[in-house]
Amino acid sequence: MTTENIRTYDVIVIGAGPVGENVADRTTAAGLSTVIVESELAGGECSYWACEPSKALLRPALLRADAMHVPGLAPSLKGPLDVEAVLAHRNRMSADWNDDGQVEWIKSAGIDLLRGHGRLTAEREVSVETSDGDTVHLRARHAVAVCTGSRAALPPLPGIENLRPWTSREATSAQQPPQRLVIVGAGVVGVEMATAWQALGSRVTLLARDEGLLPRLEPFAGELVTERLREAGVDVRFNISVVGAARVDDGEGEVRVTLSDGSEITGDEILFATGRAPRSDDIGLDTVGLEPGDWLATDDSLTVTAVPGNWLYAVGDVNRRALFTHQGKYQARIAGAVIAGRARGEELVTGRWAPHSSTADVEAVPGVVFTDPEVAFVGLTVREAERTGRAVEVVDYDIGHLAGAVQYRPDYRGRARILVDRDRQVVVGATFVGPGVGELLYSATVAITGEVPVERLWHAVPAFPTISEVWLRLLETRRDS
């Protein structure tokens, strides 16, 4: 029998991933009563099917790749990785897909958690269908924040529903390596999973419809990653797409894939890493005048612009501003401050880099691709600068020339690029490619968000011998040119 009840809070958050948890943490810390609604595992995609498990799979592969090139270590590393140990480590990092720890944190922060599927039903109202058949009606005094994230987007391939394809979820949670893995897609998920599963013993074919990998980044990033993937044994193919695929033996056997050039390949599993779609198709958007399944457009305060009244917020992937967990958590901090400020009747402080504006979403989005070599990037690329009419100086340096790089890996191959705004003389973009460069990223992010004049950067002295000395070499290259 279905029962009905009504509960009132200051803030309702739909989605208990890292983004929703951070919104709720900020509003609760501001003295606002807050409830999170979650239909799956508290902790969200990042904890169980994305960031944590994928990096757990990749870390042994990347460490081994580095160690194989260090004198004194290489002979001891000729054998394969211990697949069982790697997967066990991945399982631990994913908490064995148990969210008890996350639930305990939510409770300790003073946040209520309601398990069930939440849907908007009217302004500031959410209906939740719980797993035991109850319906709970929630009302918000101030705000509803949609933090439902995104899901893997599958291409419109005939018969794809019968393929049982992998998405990013299956690729990060599989309990054994497939003998042959076909990966469709040349973005971050595609190249990271190619790196991980090839290292764990799968024969990987990576299919890219464009002329290179990581097409949204600087071209040299994809080129260096391609070089190492091929050296590792991955079959990387460009300018090709899937036109048909089917599982043999009544859907229980291998996958036979027909390609746009007329050739055919086979695999035991096929992973479609072909983009993301918003989780917004069944959350009641139509009840507030929005289209189910759409991305939710917001302004810099993370307020949904198409809904009047400044009560509905979209934070994280679902707003499509920047599809990274760390960027969603940044947005959550901004949104929490906005919600609290409005609840107290305060005037918002907006504008570039203001407390109530998510400026970094458009000026300084950082990211790391955990491949061999790593790719770290923030701000503009050359292509984006040209597209937006920004006049920039492009400065490149071969990271392999650094003493710190040679200490790290004697055959170090890598490249650094910064973009300097010609008018303002500040760094507006940076890309680093090479082993271990992910740790360079925060310095570049600080330089961009702080709008540090290039002349001031000469006074930021890098320690010798470290890879961070690349900053000095970039400045010298720019001076000498």
XYZ file of C-alpha atoms in Angstrom:
481
model
C 0.000 0.000 0.000
C 1.323 3.428 -0.909
C 1.496 6.016 1.852
C 1.951 9.742 1.374
C 3.570 12.375 3.554
C 4.997 15.871 3.204
C 8.337 17.165 4.491
C 9.597 20.730 4.260
C 13.266 21.778 4.016
C 15.089 24.944 3.115
C 16.919 23.164 0.291
C 16.270 20.013 -1.725
C 19.157 18.461 -3.650
C 18.411 15.810 -6.285
C 21.483 13.601 -6.653
C 23.990 12.498 -3.992
C 27.116 12.379 -6.108
C 30.130 14.573 -5.272
C 28.334 17.615 -6.686
C 25.104 17.135 -4.765
C 27.011 16.323 -1.587
C 28.995 19.554 -1.887
C 25.907 21.686 -2.515
C 24.254 20.125 0.534
C 27.384 20.538 2.640
C 27.590 24.252 1.831
C 23.919 24.973 2.444
C 23.892 22.968 5.664
C 27.024 24.776 6.886
C 25.148 28.029 6.178
C 22.373 26.945 8.560
C 19.845 25.805 5.933
C 18.050 22.491 6.469
C 18.897 20.278 3.482
C 17.835 16.897 2.133
C 19.528 14.901 -0.614
C 17.489 12.538 -2.804
C 19.392 9.636 -4.381
C 18.119 6.725 -6.485
C 21.416 4.808 -6.715
C 24.580 4.877 -4.589
C 25.483 7.892 -2.482
C 28.799 9.075 -3.841
C 27.676 8.995 -7.454
C 29.292 8.117 -10.752
C 32.755 9.360 -9.806
C 33.086 7.093 -6.781
C 31.938 3.835 -8.349
C 32.080 3.976 -12.150
C 34.386 6.817 -13.212
C 37.204 8.710 -11.457
C 38.048 6.320 -8.629
C 37.866 2.929 -10.387
C 39.414 4.152 -13.645
C 42.434 5.675 -11.892
C 42.809 2.534 -9.786
C 43.048 0.532 -13.022
C 45.453 3.010 -14.589
C 47.875 3.649 -11.725
C 49.637 0.235 -11.886
C 49.885 0.491 -15.668
C 51.405 3.993 -15.587
C 53.785 3.243 -12.709
C 55.011 0.134 -14.492
C 55.505 2.088 -17.729
C 57.695 4.612 -15.894
C 59.619 1.987 -13.927
C 60.332 -0.062 -17.051
C 62.499 2.836 -18.262
C 64.434 3.451 -15.043
C 67.878 1.829 -14.836
C 67.979 -0.944 -12.269
C 64.242 -1.593 -12.306
C 63.459 -2.671 -15.862
C 64.681 -6.314 -15.646
C 62.453 -7.008 -12.645
C 59.318 -5.789 -14.430
C 59.284 -7.891 -17.574
C 56.386 -10.061 -16.455
C 52.711 -9.096 -16.803
C 50.763 -7.151 -14.214
C 49.047 -9.145 -11.467
C 45.557 -8.759 -12.900
C 43.805 -10.193 -9.851
C 45.622 -7.776 -7.533
C 44.911 -4.776 -9.771
C 41.216 -5.577 -9.965
C 41.047 -6.185 -6.215
C 42.641 -2.766 -5.666
C 40.085 -1.234 -8.064
C 37.286 -2.897 -6.103
C 38.610 -1.452 -2.838
C 38.907 2.024 -4.331
C 35.271 1.708 -5.428
C 34.307 0.603 -1.888
C 33.096 -2.666 -3.434
C 30.159 -0.622 -4.712
C 28.890 -0.155 -1.176
C 27.982 3.372 -0.081
C 27.944 2.920 3.698
C 30.914 5.260 4.087
C 29.277 7.969 2.006
C 26.014 7.621 3.897
C 27.865 7.973 7.188
C 29.527 11.184 5.966
C 26.183 12.647 4.845
C 24.695 11.974 8.265
C 27.758 13.392 10.055
C 27.398 16.615 8.060
C 23.833 17.062 9.324
C 22.252 16.362 5.938
C 19.164 14.178 5.525
C 19.315 11.434 2.889
C 16.176 10.143 1.198
C 16.624 7.113 -1.048
C 14.350 7.031 -4.049
C 13.665 8.561 -7.440
C 13.022 12.286 -7.204
C 10.917 14.272 -9.671
C 9.966 17.926 -9.752
C 6.201 18.356 -9.489
C 5.835 22.132 -9.192
C 7.775 25.215 -8.079
C 9.971 24.197 -5.118
C 8.261 20.801 -4.902
C 9.731 17.325 -5.427
C 8.022 13.957 -5.242
C 10.124 10.923 -4.284
C 9.192 7.322 -4.998
C 11.033 5.207 -2.451
C 12.160 1.623 -2.969
C 9.502 0.309 -0.614
C 6.671 1.884 -2.612
C 6.072 4.975 -0.545
C 5.704 8.445 -2.023
C 7.298 11.292 -0.110
C 6.457 14.879 -1.045
C 9.152 17.451 -0.393
C 8.802 21.212 -0.308
C 11.693 23.665 -0.377
C 11.498 27.078 1.263
C 14.346 28.428 -0.846
C 15.901 26.174 -3.495
C 15.933 22.935 -5.440
C 19.302 21.924 -6.899
C 19.380 19.374 -9.726
C 22.681 17.478 -9.475
C 21.794 14.351 -11.431
C 24.926 14.301 -13.595
C 25.310 12.629 -16.959
C 25.292 9.162 -18.467
C 27.040 7.532 -21.392
C 25.469 8.430 -24.736
C 25.189 5.528 -27.174
C 25.185 6.155 -30.931
C 22.055 5.462 -33.046
C 23.449 2.157 -34.324
C 20.827 -0.362 -35.535
C 20.512 -3.266 -33.110
C 22.741 -1.708 -30.473
C 20.353 -2.785 -27.720
C 21.154 -6.436 -28.546
C 24.925 -5.961 -28.387
C 25.094 -5.610 -24.613
C 27.803 -3.003 -25.183
C 30.102 -1.651 -22.554
C 29.789 1.963 -21.533
C 32.149 3.695 -19.140
C 30.389 1.908 -16.272
C 31.130 -1.598 -17.533
C 34.641 -0.598 -18.614
C 35.575 0.536 -15.103
C 33.812 -2.229 -13.168
C 34.493 -5.390 -15.245
C 35.774 -8.250 -13.117
C 38.066 -9.754 -15.741
C 39.857 -8.499 -18.856
C 38.208 -9.380 -22.168
C 40.536 -11.199 -24.522
C 39.689 -8.717 -27.291
C 38.231 -5.271 -26.659
C 36.993 -2.904 -29.361
C 36.780 0.724 -28.210
C 34.752 3.240 -30.216
C 35.693 6.809 -29.379
C 38.895 8.845 -29.190
C 38.172 11.019 -26.159
C 39.333 10.714 -22.564
C 37.356 7.567 -21.711
C 38.462 5.822 -24.898
C 42.182 6.451 -24.505
C 42.245 5.815 -20.749
C 40.422 2.509 -21.055
C 42.639 1.494 -23.988
C 45.654 2.180 -21.754
C 44.267 0.242 -18.797
C 42.923 -2.873 -20.475
C 45.862 -3.264 -22.862
C 48.140 -3.256 -19.813
C 45.907 -5.876 -18.172
C 46.265 -8.252 -21.112
C 43.432 -7.401 -23.515
C 44.078 -6.987 -27.233
C 42.618 -3.540 -27.818
C 41.445 -1.921 -31.049
C 40.725 1.804 -30.738
C 38.541 3.373 -33.440
C 38.573 7.146 -33.969
C 36.280 8.889 -36.423
C 38.615 11.917 -36.551
C 42.223 12.278 -37.685
C 43.639 12.028 -34.164
C 43.024 11.166 -30.544
C 41.791 13.699 -27.975
C 40.496 16.024 -30.707
C 39.464 18.815 -28.301
C 43.008 19.259 -27.019
C 46.201 20.502 -28.625
C 47.058 18.156 -31.541
C 50.451 17.197 -30.110
C 48.701 15.656 -27.090
C 46.879 13.112 -29.220
C 49.981 12.452 -31.297
C 52.141 11.544 -28.294
C 49.411 9.389 -26.753
C 48.916 7.597 -30.085
C 52.630 6.865 -30.319
C 52.742 5.211 -26.902
C 49.491 3.300 -27.321
C 50.799 1.769 -30.524
C 54.105 0.916 -28.876
C 52.109 -0.848 -26.143
C 50.267 -2.908 -28.756
C 46.983 -1.063 -29.220
C 45.625 -1.107 -32.772
C 44.729 2.581 -33.269
C 42.727 3.454 -36.395
C 41.719 6.927 -37.583
C 39.018 8.347 -39.865
C 36.806 5.339 -39.345
C 33.434 4.632 -37.808
C 31.173 1.692 -36.972
C 28.317 1.104 -39.421
C 27.095 -2.206 -38.009
C 27.700 -4.635 -35.165
C 26.151 -7.850 -33.896
C 26.783 -10.570 -31.346
C 26.892 -14.066 -32.791
C 25.459 -17.266 -31.295
C 22.102 -15.780 -30.378
C 23.657 -12.787 -28.691
C 25.977 -14.786 -26.440
C 29.151 -14.888 -28.532
C 31.721 -12.482 -29.879
C 30.916 -9.095 -31.376
C 31.419 -8.691 -35.111
C 31.888 -5.069 -36.105
C 31.533 -3.675 -39.620
C 33.532 -0.520 -40.285
C 33.007 2.374 -42.674
C 35.872 1.225 -44.904
C 34.113 -2.100 -45.475
C 36.375 -4.143 -43.215
C 35.246 -6.255 -40.272
C 36.788 -6.829 -36.866
C 35.768 -9.010 -33.947
C 35.959 -8.573 -30.204
C 34.694 -10.181 -27.044
C 33.423 -6.822 -25.800
C 32.766 -3.465 -27.441
C 33.002 -0.195 -25.521
C 31.219 2.885 -26.828
C 33.010 5.940 -25.443
C 31.075 8.342 -27.630
C 30.042 11.165 -25.345
C 27.679 11.980 -22.499
C 23.992 12.825 -22.152
C 22.229 14.537 -19.225
C 20.369 12.492 -16.632
C 17.311 14.680 -16.920
C 14.778 12.640 -18.858
C 12.700 11.480 -15.865
C 13.012 14.166 -13.196
C 9.821 16.133 -13.898
C 11.288 18.954 -15.963
C 8.054 19.280 -17.901
C 6.240 20.353 -14.712
C 8.313 23.542 -14.573
C 8.271 24.326 -18.290
C 11.460 22.531 -19.350
C 12.057 19.742 -21.859
C 12.782 16.305 -20.349
C 16.161 14.980 -21.442
C 17.679 18.401 -22.113
C 20.800 19.918 -20.613
C 19.835 22.593 -18.087
C 21.264 25.982 -19.075
C 22.312 28.238 -16.222
C 23.935 31.610 -15.667
C 27.203 31.954 -13.764
C 25.366 31.656 -10.441
C 24.217 28.162 -11.527
C 20.588 29.346 -11.561
C 18.466 27.791 -14.316
C 17.757 30.707 -16.621
C 14.543 29.392 -18.209
C 12.689 29.089 -14.887
C 11.604 32.335 -13.163
C 11.963 32.984 -9.467
C 15.627 32.105 -8.807
C 14.752 28.872 -7.015
C 15.943 26.161 -9.432
C 19.642 25.392 -9.786
C 21.512 22.949 -12.020
C 24.974 22.013 -10.837
C 27.593 19.688 -12.321
C 27.415 17.696 -15.548
C 23.678 18.265 -16.016
C 24.286 21.910 -16.981
C 26.978 20.993 -19.556
C 29.254 23.856 -18.510
C 32.263 21.636 -17.783
C 31.908 17.860 -17.489
C 34.489 17.135 -14.788
C 33.892 16.059 -11.201
C 36.278 18.683 -9.828
C 34.562 21.397 -11.853
C 31.153 20.245 -10.642
C 32.364 20.456 -7.052
C 33.621 23.978 -7.760
C 30.180 24.866 -9.114
C 28.642 23.324 -5.994
C 30.652 25.653 -3.779
C 29.452 28.634 -5.816
C 25.831 27.441 -5.885
C 25.842 26.792 -2.138
C 27.022 30.341 -1.522
C 24.393 31.731 -3.911
C 21.561 29.760 -2.286
C 22.651 30.808 1.202
C 23.029 34.447 0.182
C 19.590 34.617 -1.379
C 18.044 32.843 1.613
C 19.492 35.561 3.865
C 18.281 38.302 1.535
C 21.803 39.395 0.658
C 22.772 41.000 -2.626
C 24.897 38.665 -4.733
C 28.458 39.643 -5.619
C 28.821 38.802 -9.308
C 31.212 39.468 -12.157
C 34.479 37.790 -13.172
C 36.039 35.812 -10.317
C 33.430 37.069 -7.843
C 32.229 34.881 -4.927
C 28.878 34.169 -6.610
C 30.119 33.553 -10.184
C 31.523 30.295 -11.587
C 34.005 32.134 -13.801
C 36.417 29.205 -13.975
C 33.863 27.268 -16.052
C 34.737 29.462 -19.025
C 38.206 30.769 -18.163
C 40.164 27.979 -16.504
C 38.793 24.436 -16.665
C 41.590 22.000 -15.715
C 41.777 18.354 -16.709
C 44.156 15.397 -16.719
C 44.116 12.423 -19.072
C 45.764 9.546 -17.202
C 47.471 7.867 -20.123
C 51.134 7.173 -20.892
C 52.113 9.952 -21.347
C 49.799 11.979 -19.144
C 48.049 15.009 -20.609
C 47.304 18.020 -18.392
C 45.483 21.087 -19.668
C 43.747 24.234 -18.493
C 42.337 27.304 -20.203
C 42.494 27.947 -23.930
C 43.944 25.867 -26.733
C 45.230 27.476 -29.930
C 42.090 26.375 -31.732
C 39.821 27.924 -29.094
C 41.806 31.152 -29.118
C 41.429 31.409 -32.885
C 37.716 30.573 -32.717
C 37.059 33.262 -30.124
C 39.288 35.885 -31.714
C 41.821 36.003 -28.887
C 45.288 37.252 -29.868
C 47.805 34.989 -28.135
C 51.496 34.174 -28.209
C 52.175 30.423 -28.460
C 55.233 29.196 -26.549
C 56.394 25.558 -26.786
C 59.131 23.591 -25.030
C 60.357 19.987 -25.203
C 60.032 18.706 -21.627
C 62.521 15.931 -22.372
C 65.323 18.516 -22.329
C 64.863 19.109 -18.589
C 67.260 17.509 -16.122
C 64.278 16.744 -13.877
C 62.530 14.921 -16.711
C 65.580 12.777 -17.454
C 65.826 11.928 -13.746
C 62.163 10.926 -13.820
C 62.513 8.759 -16.927
C 65.733 8.687 -19.008
C 63.874 8.401 -22.332
C 61.346 11.077 -21.351
C 59.177 12.314 -24.204
C 56.901 15.276 -23.653
C 55.945 18.774 -24.629
C 54.678 21.914 -22.922
C 52.733 24.826 -24.365
C 51.496 28.051 -22.844
C 49.346 30.717 -24.469
C 49.984 34.316 -23.455
C 47.357 36.999 -24.035
C 49.110 39.619 -26.195
C 47.167 42.524 -24.704
C 47.090 41.632 -21.015
C 50.417 39.739 -20.889
C 48.998 36.919 -18.759
C 48.816 33.176 -19.340
C 45.399 32.108 -20.662
C 46.089 28.485 -21.583
C 48.513 25.680 -20.813
C 48.979 22.109 -21.993
C 51.572 19.650 -20.705
C 52.151 16.179 -22.134
C 54.550 13.709 -20.538
C 54.902 11.275 -17.644
C 53.914 12.839 -14.331
C 52.767 16.186 -15.723
C 49.426 16.048 -13.938
C 51.165 17.571 -10.919
C 52.097 20.638 -12.990
C 48.478 21.505 -13.582
C 47.651 23.396 -10.411
C 50.492 25.873 -10.949
C 49.109 26.647 -14.408
C 45.588 26.972 -13.017
C 46.780 29.437 -10.373
C 48.665 31.456 -13.009
C 45.511 31.736 -15.126
C 42.936 32.367 -12.390
C 45.277 34.777 -10.609
C 45.995 36.553 -13.902
C 49.652 36.670 -12.900
C 51.655 38.983 -15.199
C 54.235 37.044 -17.173
C 56.975 39.301 -15.850
C 56.012 38.320 -12.290
C 56.363 34.620 -13.169
C 60.123 35.172 -13.528
C 60.161 35.529 -9.734
C 58.504 32.124 -9.183
C 61.656 30.004 -8.901
C 61.277 26.276 -9.727
C 63.362 23.803 -7.712
C 66.121 21.921 -9.511
C 65.970 19.216 -10.759
C 62.195 18.972 -11.113
C 59.870 18.871 -14.086
C 58.332 22.126 -12.829
C 61.449 23.825 -14.204
C 59.563 23.747 -17.503
C 58.001 27.069 -16.417
C 61.411 28.749 -16.466
C 62.272 27.202 -19.827
C 58.978 28.409 -21.306
C 59.705 31.936 -20.130
C 63.214 31.767 -21.568
C 61.904 30.438 -24.890
C 59.430 33.303 -25.079
C 62.137 35.849 -24.238
C 64.577 34.456 -26.813
C 61.985 34.385 -29.572
